[in-house]
């Protein structure tokens, strides 16, 4: 057994603390590459490792956090990935000695994946795999994935690790004090996704002090059975005597030890601001607590980027919306062939509003490039709703494309008992951390009896478990046959549900509506069969949630079966309804006015339809300025409100921004390529800091609010900011910093602007910047996020004119 996995079962392991701040104290110049010190100052790096080992760290983390080619390219070091990462492991190994473990560190690339950014999933996998190959060659004991903000990027990193090695993996995301990542992922969704991928340890690092980390891990424990890791900062950074410091003492870092141990935390270390003294305190506080790991029961969960849904015997029946399927839908099939997604986005929203908790997505139609269509559909659905997905395809190539595009842990619909299906679909589920629907049929067709379907289910279970898919991630479709043709077999489906649950302990699913095909008044028959299936123990149902008879049967069934505690969901739906309706009807108030259509298009991120809407508005006689101010900008303002109240998250904001950009491009054509600018703003990440994701988002949103943005990029000297601000005659200067060590550059830059007599408004932001710091250096405004930056710059520049 791998030494890390063995020791993880036997004791709570201590991880080391911060590396970057100690490197800066010992010679790393501002703006320098920390990982390059593995080559030009290995003794300095080794001394830091030795200090942590002496303090009691069981695990030393390599100085390779930014050792991927995307990050190293900022320093012209992209050709030295292998050399830098191998050296990082070798240095840590020398310091660890015989009993110490070496965790090879991987951090994010600084890029966003499509469709939020420009990085492809396969490209990202290869970037991380390049690092892992070097780790394996140098003899690392495990890989630790740290400080990730994007769950899809973290998925790519995990898949890269597993594709080139069998090293244990610790996977961590960074959360803000609101309990989500920058891209909107809560701890539960992260935990479900990561456990599905088969990592060894999950948790969080950076961003929060020990109290905040404990709160995040509490949420993860609710949905995960895995060992946890806690890697907190030494408190939250504060400004003291003009310097940003981390105030947490070594003793304060141990305040939550009892609760962490009880929660199942098996690795405890430190992040920003922690030192060997903090690690020694953690080590001493753990003495006498080295208890063996008790494996916790696992349960079935699915996830998206922003939400989780339980499934299985302990959960309510999961309603899977069936309508994103081209069968019998000519308009949808036509959209698929044309590469459009309006139907998909509309149905996703309507089905979720009607009561679905999962959405089945099927793009298989004649004349359709199914792999491309499924990828496009996944992006479309996740752009407008937060429900986990069910990817419905028999094409392995299409499934893999969809799995790469997905944000969380999806359900594959489906694998059968046929050998070809087992050999092609199950490995995809394992690789991408998906759950599966197993069809109770094989090469001989659908067994006539419940016992025959049980036998196929047993075969699927054995094949899945043999490659590492747990039984909790399997639902068996006992198959619904139309009662008009095979009346006696309806009861066999119900018996099969009971047998599969009792004999195999597996969850079950049915495509319920198939029962009534070819008969009149289908909802009556389908709803009755649905109620019977629920009583038999059905765990998930693929139905039309907009059919109220089906949903009536579902809601009543959940109450009667004790799955809707205190009938809360039932009461919530029916309290104000005198008599349940038979079929849901859409409102018929007619089309919205064009201004509202434009606003809604921005809110929903309808980048496909926005140009047509702008042209319709122009045809109605609206001038470009009216279209912008009364249609587009109100939509963006609503996006800002929803973002501020956590109803939408950054990916949706970026999609709305892209839609706005397309609308503005069309309006510019109408104005002969010119447009009225609301102001000119210069943006830059200060000297010594190479982080620019947040700054880039601000630039995009400012442009889409009508501002002209001059983006100088990252690691920009104050002298260049001054010269460009003068030459470009800007109205405002925005500065960003992520690192505590580069905050001083903000003050120096603002002082230089004032000393030079350059009259501009100044805006500051970034992960380590606070309102207090902004006030202390005389900045005109501080923004905590991109939308706040836009809102405040709007007010500032408007009031100045």
JSON list of C-alpha atoms in Angstrom, two decimals, residues 85-174:
[
{"chain": "A", "resi": 85, "resn": "UNK", "atom": "CA", "xyz": [8.99, 20.03, -10.83]},
{"chain": "A", "resi": 86, "resn": "UNK", "atom": "CA", "xyz": [11.47, 17.19, -10.51]},
{"chain": "A", "resi": 87, "resn": "UNK", "atom": "CA", "xyz": [13.78, 19.44, -8.51]},
{"chain": "A", "resi": 88, "resn": "UNK", "atom": "CA", "xyz": [10.90, 20.47, -6.26]},
{"chain": "A", "resi": 89, "resn": "UNK", "atom": "CA", "xyz": [10.22, 16.84, -5.30]},
{"chain": "A", "resi": 90, "resn": "UNK", "atom": "CA", "xyz": [13.91, 15.99, -4.86]},
{"chain": "A", "resi": 91, "resn": "UNK", "atom": "CA", "xyz": [14.52, 18.97, -2.57]},
{"chain": "A", "resi": 92, "resn": "UNK", "atom": "CA", "xyz": [11.53, 18.12, -0.38]},
{"chain": "A", "resi": 93, "resn": "UNK", "atom": "CA", "xyz": [12.60, 14.47, -0.27]},
{"chain": "A", "resi": 94, "resn": "UNK", "atom": "CA", "xyz": [16.03, 15.37, 1.08]},
{"chain": "A", "resi": 95, "resn": "UNK", "atom": "CA", "xyz": [14.44, 17.46, 3.84]},
{"chain": "A", "resi": 96, "resn": "UNK", "atom": "CA", "xyz": [11.73, 14.89, 4.68]},
{"chain": "A", "resi": 97, "resn": "UNK", "atom": "CA", "xyz": [14.16, 12.10, 5.54]},
{"chain": "A", "resi": 98, "resn": "UNK", "atom": "CA", "xyz": [13.12, 8.48, 5.88]},
{"chain": "A", "resi": 99, "resn": "UNK", "atom": "CA", "xyz": [9.79, 9.00, 7.67]},
{"chain": "A", "resi": 100, "resn": "UNK", "atom": "CA", "xyz": [8.52, 12.14, 5.99]},
{"chain": "A", "resi": 101, "resn": "UNK", "atom": "CA", "xyz": [6.07, 12.19, 3.10]},
{"chain": "A", "resi": 102, "resn": "UNK", "atom": "CA", "xyz": [6.39, 14.42, 0.04]},
{"chain": "A", "resi": 103, "resn": "UNK", "atom": "CA", "xyz": [3.23, 15.94, -1.44]},
{"chain": "A", "resi": 104, "resn": "UNK", "atom": "CA", "xyz": [3.74, 17.36, -4.91]},
{"chain": "A", "resi": 105, "resn": "UNK", "atom": "CA", "xyz": [1.83, 20.63, -5.17]},
{"chain": "A", "resi": 106, "resn": "UNK", "atom": "CA", "xyz": [-0.31, 21.66, -8.14]},
{"chain": "A", "resi": 107, "resn": "UNK", "atom": "CA", "xyz": [-2.11, 24.99, -8.27]},
{"chain": "A", "resi": 108, "resn": "UNK", "atom": "CA", "xyz": [-4.45, 26.49, -10.89]},
{"chain": "A", "resi": 109, "resn": "UNK", "atom": "CA", "xyz": [-3.20, 27.77, -14.23]},
{"chain": "A", "resi": 110, "resn": "UNK", "atom": "CA", "xyz": [-4.76, 31.22, -13.93]},
{"chain": "A", "resi": 111, "resn": "UNK", "atom": "CA", "xyz": [-6.98, 30.52, -16.94]},
{"chain": "A", "resi": 112, "resn": "UNK", "atom": "CA", "xyz": [-10.69, 29.73, -17.15]},
{"chain": "A", "resi": 113, "resn": "UNK", "atom": "CA", "xyz": [-12.02, 26.84, -19.17]},
{"chain": "A", "resi": 114, "resn": "UNK", "atom": "CA", "xyz": [-14.53, 27.23, -21.98]},
{"chain": "A", "resi": 115, "resn": "UNK", "atom": "CA", "xyz": [-17.13, 28.66, -22.13]},
{"chain": "A", "resi": 116, "resn": "UNK", "atom": "CA", "xyz": [-16.18, 31.09, -19.33]},
{"chain": "A", "resi": 117, "resn": "UNK", "atom": "CA", "xyz": [-12.62, 31.35, -20.66]},
{"chain": "A", "resi": 118, "resn": "UNK", "atom": "CA", "xyz": [-10.57, 30.19, -23.64]},
{"chain": "A", "resi": 119, "resn": "UNK", "atom": "CA", "xyz": [-8.88, 27.05, -22.29]},
{"chain": "A", "resi": 120, "resn": "UNK", "atom": "CA", "xyz": [-9.98, 23.68, -23.64]},
{"chain": "A", "resi": 121, "resn": "UNK", "atom": "CA", "xyz": [-10.53, 20.76, -21.28]},
{"chain": "A", "resi": 122, "resn": "UNK", "atom": "CA", "xyz": [-8.05, 18.46, -23.04]},
{"chain": "A", "resi": 123, "resn": "UNK", "atom": "CA", "xyz": [-5.49, 21.24, -23.12]},
{"chain": "A", "resi": 124, "resn": "UNK", "atom": "CA", "xyz": [-5.87, 21.72, -19.37]},
{"chain": "A", "resi": 125, "resn": "UNK", "atom": "CA", "xyz": [-5.53, 17.98, -18.70]},
{"chain": "A", "resi": 126, "resn": "UNK", "atom": "CA", "xyz": [-2.26, 17.88, -20.63]},
{"chain": "A", "resi": 127, "resn": "UNK", "atom": "CA", "xyz": [-0.89, 20.95, -18.83]},
{"chain": "A", "resi": 128, "resn": "UNK", "atom": "CA", "xyz": [-1.38, 19.24, -15.47]},
{"chain": "A", "resi": 129, "resn": "UNK", "atom": "CA", "xyz": [-0.27, 15.82, -16.72]},
{"chain": "A", "resi": 130, "resn": "UNK", "atom": "CA", "xyz": [3.08, 17.34, -17.66]},
{"chain": "A", "resi": 131, "resn": "UNK", "atom": "CA", "xyz": [3.65, 18.26, -14.03]},
{"chain": "A", "resi": 132, "resn": "UNK", "atom": "CA", "xyz": [2.50, 14.89, -12.70]},
{"chain": "A", "resi": 133, "resn": "UNK", "atom": "CA", "xyz": [4.87, 12.96, -14.97]},
{"chain": "A", "resi": 134, "resn": "UNK", "atom": "CA", "xyz": [7.74, 14.88, -13.41]},
{"chain": "A", "resi": 135, "resn": "UNK", "atom": "CA", "xyz": [6.44, 14.14, -9.90]},
{"chain": "A", "resi": 136, "resn": "UNK", "atom": "CA", "xyz": [6.22, 10.42, -10.62]},
{"chain": "A", "resi": 137, "resn": "UNK", "atom": "CA", "xyz": [9.73, 10.33, -12.05]},
{"chain": "A", "resi": 138, "resn": "UNK", "atom": "CA", "xyz": [11.11, 12.11, -8.97]},
{"chain": "A", "resi": 139, "resn": "UNK", "atom": "CA", "xyz": [9.33, 9.80, -6.50]},
{"chain": "A", "resi": 140, "resn": "UNK", "atom": "CA", "xyz": [6.60, 11.90, -4.88]},
{"chain": "A", "resi": 141, "resn": "UNK", "atom": "CA", "xyz": [4.37, 10.11, -2.35]},
{"chain": "A", "resi": 142, "resn": "UNK", "atom": "CA", "xyz": [1.15, 11.94, -3.28]},
{"chain": "A", "resi": 143, "resn": "UNK", "atom": "CA", "xyz": [-0.24, 14.94, -5.16]},
{"chain": "A", "resi": 144, "resn": "UNK", "atom": "CA", "xyz": [-1.96, 17.86, -3.47]},
{"chain": "A", "resi": 145, "resn": "UNK", "atom": "CA", "xyz": [-4.23, 20.05, -5.60]},
{"chain": "A", "resi": 146, "resn": "UNK", "atom": "CA", "xyz": [-4.50, 23.45, -3.87]},
{"chain": "A", "resi": 147, "resn": "UNK", "atom": "CA", "xyz": [-6.35, 26.75, -4.03]},
{"chain": "A", "resi": 148, "resn": "UNK", "atom": "CA", "xyz": [-8.59, 25.89, -7.00]},
{"chain": "A", "resi": 149, "resn": "UNK", "atom": "CA", "xyz": [-11.43, 28.30, -7.80]},
{"chain": "A", "resi": 150, "resn": "UNK", "atom": "CA", "xyz": [-12.99, 26.48, -10.76]},
{"chain": "A", "resi": 151, "resn": "UNK", "atom": "CA", "xyz": [-14.42, 23.00, -10.22]},
{"chain": "A", "resi": 152, "resn": "UNK", "atom": "CA", "xyz": [-13.95, 22.14, -13.91]},
{"chain": "A", "resi": 153, "resn": "UNK", "atom": "CA", "xyz": [-10.27, 23.04, -13.77]},
{"chain": "A", "resi": 154, "resn": "UNK", "atom": "CA", "xyz": [-9.93, 20.90, -10.65]},
{"chain": "A", "resi": 155, "resn": "UNK", "atom": "CA", "xyz": [-11.69, 18.03, -12.45]},
{"chain": "A", "resi": 156, "resn": "UNK", "atom": "CA", "xyz": [-9.16, 18.36, -15.27]},
{"chain": "A", "resi": 157, "resn": "UNK", "atom": "CA", "xyz": [-6.27, 18.28, -12.77]},
{"chain": "A", "resi": 158, "resn": "UNK", "atom": "CA", "xyz": [-7.61, 15.13, -11.10]},
{"chain": "A", "resi": 159, "resn": "UNK", "atom": "CA", "xyz": [-8.14, 13.38, -14.42]},
{"chain": "A", "resi": 160, "resn": "UNK", "atom": "CA", "xyz": [-4.60, 14.35, -15.41]},
{"chain": "A", "resi": 161, "resn": "UNK", "atom": "CA", "xyz": [-3.21, 12.84, -12.20]},
{"chain": "A", "resi": 162, "resn": "UNK", "atom": "CA", "xyz": [-5.13, 9.61, -12.66]},
{"chain": "A", "resi": 163, "resn": "UNK", "atom": "CA", "xyz": [-4.26, 9.29, -16.33]},
{"chain": "A", "resi": 164, "resn": "UNK", "atom": "CA", "xyz": [-0.49, 9.17, -15.74]},
{"chain": "A", "resi": 165, "resn": "UNK", "atom": "CA", "xyz": [-0.10, 7.86, -12.19]},
{"chain": "A", "resi": 166, "resn": "UNK", "atom": "CA", "xyz": [-1.69, 6.02, -9.29]},
{"chain": "A", "resi": 167, "resn": "UNK", "atom": "CA", "xyz": [-0.48, 8.51, -6.69]},
{"chain": "A", "resi": 168, "resn": "UNK", "atom": "CA", "xyz": [-2.94, 9.42, -3.91]},
{"chain": "A", "resi": 169, "resn": "UNK", "atom": "CA", "xyz": [-4.67, 12.77, -4.43]},
{"chain": "A", "resi": 170, "resn": "UNK", "atom": "CA", "xyz": [-5.70, 15.47, -1.97]},
{"chain": "A", "resi": 171, "resn": "UNK", "atom": "CA", "xyz": [-8.05, 17.94, -3.65]},
{"chain": "A", "resi": 172, "resn": "UNK", "atom": "CA", "xyz": [-8.89, 21.38, -2.24]},
{"chain": "A", "resi": 173, "resn": "UNK", "atom": "CA", "xyz": [-10.87, 24.41, -3.29]},
{"chain": "A", "resi": 174, "resn": "UNK", "atom": "CA", "xyz": [-10.74, 27.94, -1.90]}
]
